[in-house]
Amino acid sequence: MIQKFFSCFLFILLSAVLLALPHQALAFDVFFNAQALLQLNLRGKPPMSVLLSGPVQVQGGETVGINRTGPRSVATEILSMNLNGSDPQGLAVNLNSSRSNRSIGRVEEKSKKCPSALQCPANSFFDVFFEIQMMTQLPNNAARPAFFDVFVNHQPAHLEAVVGSLMNLKGVYRQNNPVKLYPLDQEVSITQSDGSVGTAKLLLMLQRSTESPVGL
């Protein structure tokens, strides 16, 4: 009788643990050594490519799909991005996270029959909103400080990559189609000319600080 009771108790306990697994919260590291290639096509300027580097902080949400028919997936988000470089003229270019829009994503296992969240490759994407700060003149004294133009995207830049697993988001994220850029302080109405100043296309490499930089 006692043995039967403990068997039932263990069954209930294990069932509760398994039911809790689909909602297990996940968190990811800061990619201190992230690199990016930013391709800009701005009106009145020749096309340019800018190499950037700096930290990118990514957070994971809850796993879904465990004990279900579909593959497991995790909601993700780029919490912060601070990439710096310079244009062909040596003027500073900064790529930062948008202050008004979140950069949401998701990572999903490629296989429906994966024994562990650490073993199966996964498809990962982010819909990225950013701010591009571009220096337009070099500071040489207090009377002539540095001046920056700031551009934003109103439609997200969709970046995709195949990564090692649900728990390993490092990889090269590619954007297939460029997005339009707008001045930061400009209000845009769908009933008027969009007022864009050019386009941007981003290639983002997420890698950890302990790894050697990889050229883009």
Coordinates of C-alpha atoms in Angstrom, one line a residue:
M1 CA 0.0 0.0 0.0
I2 CA 2.8 2.4 1.0
Q3 CA 4.8 1.5 -2.1
K4 CA 1.8 2.2 -4.3
F5 CA 1.2 5.5 -2.6
F6 CA 4.8 6.6 -3.2
S7 CA 4.6 5.4 -6.8
C8 CA 1.6 7.6 -7.4
F9 CA 3.3 10.5 -5.7
L10 CA 6.4 10.3 -7.8
F11 CA 4.2 10.1 -11.0
I12 CA 2.3 13.2 -10.1
L13 CA 5.6 15.0 -9.2
L14 CA 7.3 14.1 -12.5
S15 CA 4.1 15.1 -14.4
A16 CA 4.1 18.5 -12.8
V17 CA 7.8 19.0 -13.6
L18 CA 7.3 18.1 -17.3
L19 CA 4.3 20.4 -17.6
A20 CA 6.4 23.2 -16.2
L21 CA 9.1 22.8 -18.8
P22 CA 7.3 24.5 -21.7
H23 CA 7.4 27.8 -19.7
Q24 CA 11.0 27.6 -18.6
A25 CA 12.5 31.1 -18.8
L26 CA 15.8 31.4 -20.7
A27 CA 18.4 34.1 -20.8
F28 CA 21.3 34.7 -23.1
D29 CA 24.7 36.4 -22.7
V30 CA 25.9 39.8 -23.8
F31 CA 27.8 39.4 -27.1
F32 CA 30.6 41.9 -26.3
N33 CA 32.5 41.1 -29.5
A34 CA 29.7 41.6 -32.0
Q35 CA 30.6 42.9 -35.4
A36 CA 28.5 44.3 -38.2
L37 CA 28.7 45.5 -41.8
L38 CA 26.4 48.4 -42.5
Q39 CA 25.7 49.2 -46.1
L40 CA 24.3 52.8 -46.6
N41 CA 22.8 54.4 -49.7
L42 CA 22.1 58.0 -48.7
R43 CA 20.7 60.7 -51.0
G44 CA 23.4 63.0 -52.2
K45 CA 26.3 60.7 -51.1
P46 CA 28.0 57.7 -52.8
P47 CA 27.1 54.3 -51.5
M48 CA 29.3 53.2 -48.5
S49 CA 30.0 50.2 -46.4
V50 CA 31.0 50.7 -42.7
L51 CA 32.5 48.1 -40.4
L52 CA 31.2 48.3 -36.8
S53 CA 31.9 46.5 -33.6
G54 CA 30.7 46.6 -30.0
P55 CA 28.3 44.9 -27.5
V56 CA 24.9 43.5 -28.2
Q57 CA 22.7 42.2 -25.4
V58 CA 20.1 39.5 -26.2
Q59 CA 17.4 38.1 -23.9
G60 CA 15.4 34.9 -24.3
G61 CA 11.8 34.4 -23.2
E62 CA 9.9 31.2 -22.6
T63 CA 10.2 27.9 -24.5
V64 CA 7.1 26.7 -26.2
G65 CA 6.3 23.5 -28.1
I66 CA 7.7 20.9 -25.6
N67 CA 5.4 17.8 -25.5
R68 CA 3.6 19.2 -28.5
T69 CA 3.6 18.4 -32.2
G70 CA 5.8 21.3 -33.4
P71 CA 9.4 22.1 -32.8
R72 CA 10.5 24.0 -29.7
S73 CA 11.0 27.7 -30.0
V74 CA 12.0 30.6 -27.8
A75 CA 10.9 34.3 -28.0
T76 CA 14.0 36.6 -28.1
E77 CA 14.8 40.3 -28.0
I78 CA 17.8 42.5 -28.6
L79 CA 17.7 44.6 -25.5
S80 CA 20.6 46.9 -26.4
M81 CA 23.1 47.4 -29.2
N82 CA 26.0 49.8 -29.3
L83 CA 28.2 49.3 -32.4
N84 CA 30.8 51.9 -33.5
G85 CA 33.0 52.5 -36.5
S86 CA 33.9 55.1 -39.1
D87 CA 33.0 55.9 -42.6
P88 CA 35.5 56.0 -45.5
Q89 CA 36.3 59.6 -44.6
G90 CA 37.1 58.7 -41.0
L91 CA 34.0 60.2 -39.5
A92 CA 32.4 58.3 -36.7
V93 CA 29.3 56.1 -37.3
N94 CA 27.3 54.6 -34.4
L95 CA 24.6 52.0 -34.7
N96 CA 22.4 51.9 -31.5
S97 CA 19.1 50.3 -30.5
S98 CA 16.0 52.3 -31.1
R99 CA 14.8 54.3 -28.1
S100 CA 11.1 53.9 -29.1
N101 CA 10.7 50.4 -30.7
R102 CA 11.7 47.0 -29.5
S103 CA 13.7 44.5 -31.6
I104 CA 11.8 41.3 -31.2
G105 CA 12.8 37.9 -32.5
R106 CA 12.4 34.1 -32.2
V107 CA 14.6 31.0 -32.4
E108 CA 13.1 27.7 -33.4
E109 CA 14.6 24.2 -33.7
K110 CA 14.9 22.9 -37.3
S111 CA 13.9 19.4 -36.1
K112 CA 10.7 18.4 -34.4
K113 CA 12.5 15.5 -32.7
C114 CA 15.4 17.0 -30.8
P115 CA 16.5 15.3 -27.6
S116 CA 17.9 18.4 -26.0
A117 CA 17.7 22.2 -26.4
L118 CA 21.5 22.2 -26.6
Q119 CA 21.9 19.7 -29.5
C120 CA 19.8 20.7 -32.5
P121 CA 20.5 23.6 -35.0
A122 CA 17.8 26.3 -35.0
N123 CA 16.5 29.1 -37.2
S124 CA 16.8 32.5 -35.5
F125 CA 15.6 35.9 -36.5
F126 CA 15.3 39.5 -35.2
D127 CA 13.2 42.3 -36.4
V128 CA 15.6 45.2 -35.6
F129 CA 14.8 48.8 -35.1
F130 CA 17.9 51.0 -34.8
E131 CA 19.4 54.5 -34.8
I132 CA 22.3 55.4 -37.0
Q133 CA 24.4 58.4 -35.8
M134 CA 26.7 59.8 -38.5
M135 CA 29.3 62.5 -37.8
T136 CA 29.1 65.2 -40.4
Q137 CA 32.2 67.3 -39.3
L138 CA 35.3 66.8 -37.1
P139 CA 35.6 68.8 -33.9
N140 CA 38.7 71.0 -33.8
N141 CA 37.8 73.5 -31.1
A142 CA 35.0 74.6 -28.7
A143 CA 33.5 76.8 -31.4
R144 CA 33.1 73.9 -33.8
P145 CA 31.9 70.8 -31.9
A146 CA 31.2 67.5 -33.6
F147 CA 27.8 67.4 -35.3
F148 CA 25.8 64.2 -36.0
D149 CA 22.9 63.3 -38.3
V150 CA 20.6 60.7 -36.8
F151 CA 18.6 58.3 -38.9
V152 CA 16.0 55.7 -38.0
N153 CA 14.1 52.9 -39.7
H154 CA 10.3 52.8 -39.4
Q155 CA 10.0 49.3 -40.7
P156 CA 12.1 46.6 -39.0
A157 CA 15.3 45.2 -40.6
H158 CA 14.6 41.5 -40.7
L159 CA 17.8 39.6 -39.8
E160 CA 18.0 35.8 -40.1
A161 CA 20.6 33.1 -39.2
V162 CA 21.0 29.4 -38.6
V163 CA 22.4 29.0 -35.1
G164 CA 23.8 26.1 -33.0
S165 CA 20.8 25.6 -30.8
L166 CA 18.0 27.3 -28.8
M167 CA 20.6 28.1 -26.2
N168 CA 23.3 29.3 -28.6
L169 CA 22.4 32.4 -30.7
K170 CA 25.8 33.2 -32.0
G171 CA 26.0 33.4 -35.8
V172 CA 25.9 35.6 -38.8
Y173 CA 22.5 37.3 -39.2
R174 CA 21.8 38.5 -42.7
Q175 CA 19.2 41.1 -44.0
N176 CA 17.9 40.3 -47.4
N177 CA 16.1 43.6 -48.2
P178 CA 17.3 47.1 -47.3
V179 CA 15.1 49.3 -45.1
K180 CA 14.4 53.0 -45.7
L181 CA 16.0 55.6 -43.4
Y182 CA 14.3 58.7 -42.0
P183 CA 15.6 61.7 -39.9
L184 CA 15.0 61.0 -36.2
D185 CA 12.9 64.1 -35.6
Q186 CA 10.7 63.8 -38.7
E187 CA 7.0 62.9 -38.4
V188 CA 6.0 60.7 -41.4
S189 CA 2.4 60.3 -42.6
I190 CA 1.2 57.5 -44.9
T191 CA -0.8 60.1 -46.8
Q192 CA 2.3 62.1 -47.7
S193 CA 5.7 61.6 -49.3
D194 CA 7.6 59.2 -47.0
G195 CA 10.5 61.7 -46.6
S196 CA 13.1 59.0 -46.6
V197 CA 16.8 60.0 -46.9
G198 CA 18.1 56.6 -48.2
T199 CA 18.4 53.0 -47.3
A200 CA 20.4 50.7 -45.0
K201 CA 21.2 47.0 -45.0
L202 CA 22.8 45.2 -42.1
L203 CA 24.9 42.1 -41.6
L204 CA 25.3 41.3 -37.9
M205 CA 27.7 38.7 -36.4
L206 CA 27.0 37.8 -32.8
Q207 CA 30.1 36.2 -31.1
R208 CA 31.3 36.0 -27.6
S209 CA 34.1 38.0 -26.0
T210 CA 36.3 35.0 -25.7
E211 CA 36.4 34.3 -29.4
S212 CA 38.7 35.9 -31.9
P213 CA 37.2 38.5 -34.2
V214 CA 36.1 37.2 -37.6
G215 CA 36.4 39.5 -40.6
L216 CA 33.2 40.3 -42.4

